[in-house]
Amino acid sequence: MIVITSNLTPEEQVQDIIAVIEREGLQVHLSRGADHTVIGLVGGVTPKLAEHLRQMKGVQNVVKISKSYKLASRDFHPEDTVIDIRGVKIGGENLVIMGGPCAVESPEQINEIARLVKASGAQVLRGGAFKPRTGPYSFQGVGVEGLTMMAEAGKRHGLLTITEVMTPEYVDICAEHADILQVGTRNMQNFDLLRKLGTCGRPVLLKRGFSATYDELLNAAEYILAGGNRDVMLCERGIRTFETYTRNTLDLTAIPVLQSLSHLPVISDPSHGTGRRELVAPMSKASVAAGANGLIIEIHTDPDNSMTGDGVQSLFPDQFDALLRDLEKIAPLVGRKFSNSPEAVSVV
Amino acid sequence: MIVITSNLTPEEQVQDIIAVIEREGLQVHLSRGADHTVIGLVGGVTPKLAEHLRQMKGVQNVVKISKSYKLASRDFHPEDTVIDIRGVKIGGENLVIMGGPCAVESPEQINEIARLVKASGAQVLRGGAFKPRTGPYSFQGVGVEGLTMMAEAGKRHGLLTITEVMTPEYVDICAEHADILQVGTRNMQNFDLLRKLGTCGRPVLLKRGFSATYDELLNAAEYILAGGNRDVMLCERGIRTFETYTRNTLDLTAIPVLQSLSHLPVISDPSHGTGRRELVAPMSKASVAAGANGLIIEIHTDPDNSMTGDGVQSLFPDQFDALLRDLEKIAPLVGRKFSNSPEAVSVV
Amino acid sequence: MIVITSNLTPEEQVQDIIAVIEREGLQVHLSRGADHTVIGLVGGVTPKLAEHLRQMKGVQNVVKISKSYKLASRDFHPEDTVIDIRGVKIGGENLVIMGGPCAVESPEQINEIARLVKASGAQVLRGGAFKPRTGPYSFQGVGVEGLTMMAEAGKRHGLLTITEVMTPEYVDICAEHADILQVGTRNMQNFDLLRKLGTCGRPVLLKRGFSATYDELLNAAEYILAGGNRDVMLCERGIRTFETYTRNTLDLTAIPVLQSLSHLPVISDPSHGTGRRELVAPMSKASVAAGANGLIIEIHTDPDNSMTGDGVQSLFPDQFDALLRDLEKIAPLVGRKFSNSPEAVSVV
Amino acid sequence: MIVITSNLTPEEQVQDIIAVIEREGLQVHLSRGADHTVIGLVGGVTPKLAEHLRQMKGVQNVVKISKSYKLASRDFHPEDTVIDIRGVKIGGENLVIMGGPCAVESPEQINEIARLVKASGAQVLRGGAFKPRTGPYSFQGVGVEGLTMMAEAGKRHGLLTITEVMTPEYVDICAEHADILQVGTRNMQNFDLLRKLGTCGRPVLLKRGFSATYDELLNAAEYILAGGNRDVMLCERGIRTFETYTRNTLDLTAIPVLQSLSHLPVISDPSHGTGRRELVAPMSKASVAAGANGLIIEIHTDPDNSMTGDGVQSLFPDQFDALLRDLEKIAPLVGRKFSNSPEAVSVV
């Protein structure tokens, strides 16, 4: 349930309302917007309490939210969430571009790709240190060392960094080295991981499970939000269907749907969403035209020899550059502008 | 199998090659492009014949096409098919817009909608006279009368017309009244209907079955092409997945994939593809950005009272108009321009 | 809407009720069971008529059926439909076995397989004369001649026959030669075909579309029933999912679900449902254990050289025989017994 | 790659082969069967090593396994794995029945259900102490206390126990209290959890992800096996499809397929697989007829008030009892017999 007060409601009255709710043993989440302050109640609300709140001073309305998620819903938080990471804004009218290899392989590799990604105008460097692999005998990532290699490349070239975290015990070390933590498609419902990310102090990009409904994705986000972390991005990365020509079926309708149900930024991943290099550019353009708040794209300088074998879906750097030039033209037609670029940091 | 000759090959040699093929009892399909003339062989080719052809004068190459479709494949016909209907071009760089109600309901309804569709800049009027319905007790369309109502509205306002045909026996009467015949998603593998359309003398828009693979769609197109009708458009209209929030999952990746596998124009149907009015505009823009050759969109002046109950996915005329203004800006960024507009024809 | 009267209601009162309904321009479907006579109303029922009927003599109850199908529903027809074809009973406690090749290839082939099928204890000979094929260049069946070959083999060996009909124009000739007409998975929503089958005078086996819901299947059956043909069997033959190891995913849960929603017999097709010979026996046993009213199984004496290339899913005759011996033991444990065997007819 | 030696090969020669492999830095897995000893090599095998091994004394054959899993494959381990837990055998000809509530709620609840489960002839008590829930505000299980409640109930009534473990950090405490650890459908690719289970010292029941292919399930099992734990059961529990009438689509074909690809026991879960009480009995019978090695079934004494809200799929105890009586009759017809019953242990 949510209690809506206007912005003219004095702070004193807001605090009175909160006190009443907490006295009943319920938790309170506050969302202050331009026009309204919305007080979310977490826990079982009795009809008596609802009625009591409805009659308090400063309350405009008391609304029962039938959705199972609350903090993630636009009913609770009508305005777009805009995440600010060292000056780089994600959400709202901003279009963020994340680029990089599937996996960090060596300092040279990640540095060179970072240089190219930055030169093309991206703001975030992607790269996996820990790789989720279907079978136990495949390359599993270079591990913790990969985190430091990527952090250094990001600082040197003026890029934020994003990396996947697969298990609660690695959240802290990933949070130490990366600016954004990513939850992979197979872990969307790894609830202990989600809970841990709720207190990690870093923005989280949550990928949709390859067979998860919109509702399940938003409930997964709710786990992170309920832990106190408000900086969550949703990511469409393709769903599993009967079609086998593409690796997945990129569901671009997810973009406007999630944006209508939720205030969280929605990022599109055309690399995993299609699994084929030649489809990344058209689906990136389509993602932006559909209203995406950002893109996460695999690029590689030597895709045929990538260690994960995912090179077939990686763009060559010049293709990435050409794509970004096209996106710069499309973005303003759908109310988007490139996020501003982070500064390089001197690396000793 | 296909035999490739250059454009410098004298016509006489081409005829010699054809003669050899026909002598073996095989059928020949000829495709003349700017650089090459491609001779397609339909029927079982012996290794001996293949070898013989390879050594004939004027033959550059003999290629075995492993795909089960041939006339629909870009291997056989490398250049985009551009269909010309009374001066309106569909395919290639042209973007065609088809708009109209789900079903023709009355002369007044279809006339008024035709007027609005034309005013917004569309080239084709859509409308169903025969409606495929899941259950036998639902409204099944107004029937043959609907065809004449729509034909008249199209002529008066200067629009081509497209209508669905559901069964072989109605092909002739539909072809008499409409400019383009549409095969619905449930009939994509109604092979007798496809065969009949192969000789109907009208361009055909073939909708992808809601669970058909790209390969199956192209094989269905092959049935029409093999009958002698080269004017086929493919239409992505949403596939059936586990997600229930939308009526279907619009698979926009189909657009660049089908365009790479085939030379046929690809049209997107965001109305059936999403089943929700508020998603039609973003998915239309995304379709164009992905490279679609056209859109087919439902609009209705009174969607709440539409006879099919599909009004929930119909745009209001002013939404349709606003969308087309946006598309005019996006189109040139992806190498598309609106198809030219047909002339009105005086209706006595 | 349905009106329920008891069996003690005098016929005169039943006729009065029917007269009232027909006076309102509605159609009546009558279903007489052991305990109740159920009168189904087809068409729009006004609240006033409903109330009037409720108060008439002999009426026990008036129930609004919210399902879009009616004649197919168990609400309307509580007792199992048992179809009787020349003494062979299908439905209820009877287990019918249909066996034969994918396609009729020659008189010798169909005769030899008929002999083996009969010897193993099956009651029905299956075989396609017209084959629906994904691409136009594949073997399309031997056509009308196949119908007479199969009819003769059936008569000689004492087997009913079933064959697929793909288009309305072939319904009459198929009905002339075969005892049961089959609608294939791609034609489940070929509504003109369904309408034509509603008046064909032969029992119909309706295969579930490979992506059709239970509700859509029952609505498709309703098209046939609404035409006056009450002898419809439903057939589960596998649905399309993300799993590619099997050709389809045989959805055995469909059996108890369809039997609870409908009174029509439910047949299982483990051959197309799995697409692999070695899976036919376990899935046949599972089908019977789940309560199926019958099985339709492909067998072939020389599967590696079958003309449709579907041999990989055909049982060898000795495997078919061994399977039927196992099924005879399982059947009584789930309340089923083999349908009785038809007599051979002398063929001049 | 695997090296096959005969049982007549002297142990000395086997040890020589192993020494050669280990000298190359590869890991060895040994599988001793009745006819053959199979030596599995984990790691990259050079052609030179392969050739060398092929020529060693005692080697019958050297086979490259192209599947990405190895220890899970029947190629490597041709005989059925039979897991023995305190005398209860799972796998091979044994049919194990696991029954119990969705969640442990109280000592009284779990004790009463344990009594009934045992009385009906089951061997294993199921019950969740930690529950994976789509949203963060749903009941998440009673936690560690639930483990002791269930362990005590199991001992008192002579039942093994199985419970779900959701995160690596809880593996040890779950292994302390339960006989079998279960991996839920959402965690099938939680690779850190799988690795931890590889060394937990308890048999593991691995549920198929609701959108996982057979191949992905077997690769997930491989993670556990590769850690040294050979006691893994696979569990089919329904996949996600377009059909919404049932909660999932129970894919019974998985049973014979997994049994042909792998030597591991395959258990069926008709409760989650259908989500509807009335479908549990027919699908249980079908599972056994398809060759399942066991069933895991939800039962509850008061399903309408179950704390997880999953009561709608729980059997009443008398339904469970009636079902087991039916299964006792079907089992011998497909080569199965009930696993023997564990002894009760006095609880102080």
Coordinates of N, CA, C and O in Angstrom, one line a residue, chain B residues 29 42-43 68-71 131-137 140 166-170 186-187 189-193 195 210-213 215-216 219-220 222-223 226 240, chain C residues 29 42-43 68-71 131-137 140 166-170 186-187 189-193 195 210-213 215-216 219-220 222-223 226 240:
Chain B
H29 N 13.9 -21.2 -63.5 CA 13.5 -19.8 -63.1 C 14.6 -18.9 -63.3 O 15.8 -19.1 -62.9
V42 N 14.6 -26.2 -60.8 CA 13.7 -26.8 -59.8 C 13.5 -28.3 -60.2 O 13.1 -28.6 -61.3
G43 N 13.8 -29.1 -59.3 CA 13.8 -30.6 -59.5 C 15.1 -31.2 -59.2 O 16.0 -30.5 -58.8
S68 N 15.9 -25.3 -48.3 CA 14.8 -26.0 -49.0 C 14.0 -25.0 -49.9 O 13.3 -25.4 -50.7
Y69 N 14.2 -23.7 -49.6 CA 13.6 -22.8 -50.5 C 14.6 -22.2 -51.5 O 15.8 -22.2 -51.1
K70 N 14.2 -21.7 -52.6 CA 15.2 -21.3 -53.6 C 14.8 -20.0 -54.2 O 15.6 -19.0 -54.1
L71 N 13.6 -19.9 -54.7 CA 13.2 -18.6 -55.3 C 13.1 -17.5 -54.3 O 13.3 -16.3 -54.6
K131 N -13.0 -12.5 -41.5 CA -12.2 -12.5 -40.3 C -12.0 -13.9 -39.7 O -13.0 -14.6 -39.5
P132 N -10.8 -14.4 -39.6 CA -10.5 -15.7 -38.9 C -10.7 -15.5 -37.4 O -10.1 -14.7 -36.8
R133 N -11.6 -16.3 -36.8 CA -11.9 -16.2 -35.4 C -11.7 -17.5 -34.7 O -12.2 -18.5 -35.2
T134 N -11.2 -17.4 -33.5 CA -10.9 -18.6 -32.7 C -12.1 -19.5 -32.5 O -12.1 -20.7 -32.6
G135 N -13.2 -18.9 -32.3 CA -14.5 -19.6 -32.0 C -15.5 -19.3 -33.0 O -15.5 -18.3 -33.7
P136 N -16.4 -20.3 -33.3 CA -17.4 -20.1 -34.4 C -18.5 -19.1 -34.1 O -19.3 -18.8 -35.0
Y137 N -18.7 -18.7 -32.8 CA -19.8 -17.8 -32.5 C -19.4 -16.3 -32.5 O -20.2 -15.4 -32.2
Q140 N -17.7 -12.9 -37.8 CA -16.8 -13.5 -38.8 C -16.6 -12.5 -40.0 O -16.1 -12.9 -41.0
M166 N -8.9 -16.2 -46.8 CA -8.8 -17.3 -45.9 C -8.9 -18.7 -46.5 O -8.6 -19.7 -45.9
T167 N -9.3 -18.7 -47.7 CA -9.6 -20.0 -48.3 C -9.5 -19.9 -49.9 O -9.7 -18.9 -50.4
P168 N -9.0 -21.0 -50.5 CA -8.7 -20.9 -52.0 C -10.0 -20.4 -52.7 O -9.8 -19.7 -53.7
E169 N -11.1 -20.8 -52.3 CA -12.3 -20.5 -53.2 C -12.6 -19.0 -53.2 O -13.4 -18.5 -54.0
Y170 N -12.1 -18.2 -52.2 CA -12.3 -16.8 -52.2 C -11.2 -16.0 -52.8 O -11.2 -14.8 -52.8
R186 N -2.7 -17.8 -39.1 CA -3.1 -19.2 -39.0 C -3.1 -19.9 -40.3 O -3.2 -21.1 -40.3
N187 N -3.0 -19.2 -41.4 CA -3.0 -19.8 -42.7 C -1.6 -19.9 -43.4 O -1.6 -20.3 -44.5
Q189 N 0.6 -21.9 -43.3 CA 0.9 -23.3 -43.9 C -0.4 -23.9 -44.4 O -0.5 -25.2 -44.4
N190 N -1.3 -23.1 -44.9 CA -2.5 -23.6 -45.6 C -2.0 -23.7 -47.1 O -2.2 -22.8 -47.9
F191 N -1.4 -24.9 -47.4 CA -0.7 -25.0 -48.6 C -1.5 -24.9 -49.9 O -1.1 -24.3 -50.9
D192 N -2.8 -25.3 -49.8 CA -3.6 -25.1 -51.0 C -3.9 -23.7 -51.3 O -4.0 -23.2 -52.4
L193 N -4.1 -22.9 -50.2 CA -4.3 -21.5 -50.3 C -3.1 -20.8 -51.0 O -3.1 -20.0 -51.9
R195 N -0.8 -22.2 -52.9 CA -0.7 -22.6 -54.3 C -1.6 -21.8 -55.1 O -1.2 -21.3 -56.2
F210 N 2.3 -17.7 -36.0 CA 2.7 -17.2 -34.7 C 3.7 -18.1 -34.0 O 4.3 -17.8 -33.0
S211 N 3.9 -19.3 -34.6 CA 5.0 -20.2 -34.1 C 5.8 -20.7 -35.2 O 6.4 -21.8 -35.1
A212 N 5.9 -20.0 -36.3 CA 6.7 -20.4 -37.4 C 8.1 -19.9 -37.3 O 8.3 -18.7 -37.0
T213 N 9.1 -20.7 -37.7 CA 10.5 -20.3 -37.8 C 10.6 -19.5 -39.1 O 9.8 -19.5 -40.0
D215 N 12.7 -20.2 -41.3 CA 12.8 -21.1 -42.4 C 11.4 -21.6 -42.9 O 11.2 -21.7 -44.1
E216 N 10.5 -21.8 -42.0 CA 9.2 -22.2 -42.4 C 8.4 -21.1 -43.2 O 7.7 -21.3 -44.1
N219 N 9.8 -21.0 -46.6 CA 9.3 -22.1 -47.4 C 7.8 -21.9 -47.8 O 7.4 -22.3 -48.9
A220 N 7.1 -21.2 -46.9 CA 5.7 -20.9 -47.3 C 5.7 -19.9 -48.4 O 4.9 -20.0 -49.4
E222 N 7.9 -19.7 -50.6 CA 8.3 -20.5 -51.8 C 7.1 -21.1 -52.6 O 7.1 -21.2 -53.8
Y223 N 6.1 -21.5 -51.8 CA 4.9 -22.1 -52.5 C 4.3 -21.1 -53.4 O 3.9 -21.4 -54.5
A226 N 6.8 -20.3 -56.3 CA 6.9 -21.5 -57.3 C 5.7 -21.5 -58.2 O 5.8 -22.1 -59.3
R240 N 4.4 -16.4 -30.5 CA 3.8 -16.9 -29.3 C 5.0 -17.3 -28.3 O 5.8 -18.2 -28.7
Chain C
H29 N -29.3 -26.8 -29.2 CA -28.6 -28.1 -29.3 C -29.0 -29.0 -28.1 O -28.9 -28.5 -27.0
V42 N -27.6 -21.4 -28.7 CA -26.5 -20.7 -29.4 C -27.1 -19.4 -29.9 O -28.0 -19.3 -30.6
G43 N -26.4 -18.3 -29.5 CA -26.8 -16.9 -29.9 C -26.9 -16.1 -28.6 O -26.7 -16.6 -27.5
S68 N -15.9 -20.0 -24.5 CA -16.3 -19.6 -25.8 C -16.8 -20.8 -26.6 O -17.5 -20.6 -27.6
Y69 N -16.5 -22.0 -26.1 CA -17.0 -23.2 -26.8 C -18.1 -23.7 -25.9 O -18.1 -23.5 -24.7
K70 N -19.0 -24.5 -26.5 CA -20.2 -24.9 -25.7 C -20.4 -26.4 -26.0 O -20.4 -27.2 -25.1
L71 N -20.6 -26.7 -27.3 CA -21.0 -28.1 -27.6 C -19.8 -29.0 -27.2 O -20.0 -30.2 -26.9
K131 N -0.1 -35.2 -48.3 CA 0.9 -34.8 -47.2 C 1.1 -33.3 -47.1 O 1.5 -32.8 -48.2
P132 N 0.9 -32.7 -46.0 CA 1.3 -31.3 -45.9 C 2.8 -31.2 -45.7 O 3.4 -31.9 -44.8
R133 N 3.5 -30.5 -46.5 CA 4.9 -30.4 -46.4 C 5.4 -29.0 -46.3 O 4.9 -28.1 -47.1
T134 N 6.4 -28.7 -45.5 CA 6.9 -27.4 -45.3 C 7.3 -26.7 -46.6 O 7.0 -25.5 -46.7
G135 N 7.9 -27.4 -47.4 CA 8.4 -26.8 -48.7 C 7.7 -27.4 -49.9 O 7.3 -28.6 -49.9
P136 N 7.6 -26.6 -51.0 CA 6.8 -27.1 -52.2 C 7.5 -28.2 -53.0 O 6.9 -28.8 -53.8
Y137 N 8.8 -28.4 -52.7 CA 9.5 -29.4 -53.6 C 9.6 -30.8 -52.9 O 10.3 -31.7 -53.4
Q140 N 4.6 -34.8 -52.0 CA 3.3 -34.3 -51.5 C 2.3 -35.4 -51.3 O 1.1 -35.1 -51.2
M166 N -6.7 -32.0 -46.3 CA -6.0 -30.7 -46.1 C -6.8 -29.5 -46.6 O -6.4 -28.4 -46.3
T167 N -7.9 -29.7 -47.3 CA -8.5 -28.6 -47.9 C -10.0 -28.9 -48.2 O -10.3 -30.1 -48.4
P168 N -10.9 -27.9 -48.0 CA -12.3 -28.2 -48.1 C -12.7 -29.0 -49.4 O -13.6 -29.9 -49.3
E169 N -12.1 -28.7 -50.5 CA -12.5 -29.4 -51.7 C -12.2 -30.9 -51.8 O -12.8 -31.6 -52.6
Y170 N -11.4 -31.4 -50.9 CA -11.1 -32.8 -50.9 C -11.9 -33.5 -49.8 O -11.7 -34.7 -49.7
R186 N -1.2 -28.2 -38.8 CA -1.1 -26.9 -39.4 C -2.5 -26.4 -39.8 O -2.7 -25.3 -40.1
N187 N -3.5 -27.3 -39.9 CA -4.8 -26.9 -40.3 C -5.8 -26.8 -39.2 O -7.0 -26.6 -39.4
Q189 N -6.6 -24.5 -37.4 CA -7.4 -23.3 -37.4 C -7.7 -22.9 -38.9 O -7.9 -21.7 -39.2
N190 N -7.8 -23.9 -39.8 CA -8.3 -23.7 -41.1 C -9.8 -23.7 -41.0 O -10.4 -24.8 -41.2
F191 N -10.4 -22.6 -40.8 CA -11.8 -22.6 -40.3 C -12.8 -23.1 -41.4 O -13.8 -23.7 -41.2
D192 N -12.4 -22.8 -42.7 CA -13.3 -23.3 -43.8 C -13.3 -24.8 -43.8 O -14.3 -25.4 -44.1
L193 N -12.1 -25.3 -43.6 CA -12.0 -26.8 -43.6 C -12.9 -27.4 -42.5 O -13.6 -28.3 -42.6
R195 N -15.4 -26.0 -41.0 CA -16.9 -25.9 -41.3 C -17.3 -27.0 -42.2 O -18.4 -27.6 -42.0
F210 N 0.4 -27.1 -33.3 CA 1.6 -27.3 -32.5 C 1.9 -26.2 -31.5 O 2.8 -26.3 -30.7
S211 N 1.2 -25.1 -31.7 CA 1.3 -24.0 -30.7 C -0.1 -23.6 -30.2 O -0.3 -22.4 -29.8
A212 N -1.0 -24.5 -30.3 CA -2.4 -24.1 -29.9 C -2.6 -24.4 -28.4 O -2.2 -25.4 -27.9
T213 N -3.3 -23.5 -27.7 CA -3.7 -23.8 -26.3 C -4.9 -24.8 -26.3 O -5.5 -25.0 -27.3
D215 N -7.7 -24.3 -25.0 CA -8.9 -23.5 -25.3 C -9.0 -23.3 -26.8 O -10.2 -23.5 -27.4
E216 N -8.0 -23.1 -27.5 CA -8.0 -22.9 -29.0 C -8.4 -24.2 -29.7 O -9.2 -24.3 -30.6
N219 N -12.1 -24.8 -29.2 CA -12.8 -23.9 -30.0 C -12.8 -24.3 -31.5 O -13.8 -24.2 -32.2
A220 N -11.7 -24.9 -31.9 CA -11.6 -25.5 -33.2 C -12.6 -26.7 -33.4 O -13.3 -26.8 -34.4
E222 N -15.2 -27.0 -31.8 CA -16.6 -26.4 -31.7 C -17.1 -26.0 -33.1 O -18.2 -26.1 -33.4
Y223 N -16.1 -25.6 -34.0 CA -16.5 -25.3 -35.4 C -17.1 -26.6 -36.1 O -18.1 -26.5 -36.8
A226 N -20.5 -27.5 -34.3 CA -21.5 -26.5 -34.5 C -22.2 -26.8 -35.9 O -23.3 -26.4 -36.2
R240 N 5.3 -27.1 -29.7 CA 6.6 -26.6 -30.0 C 7.1 -25.8 -28.8 O 6.5 -25.0 -28.3

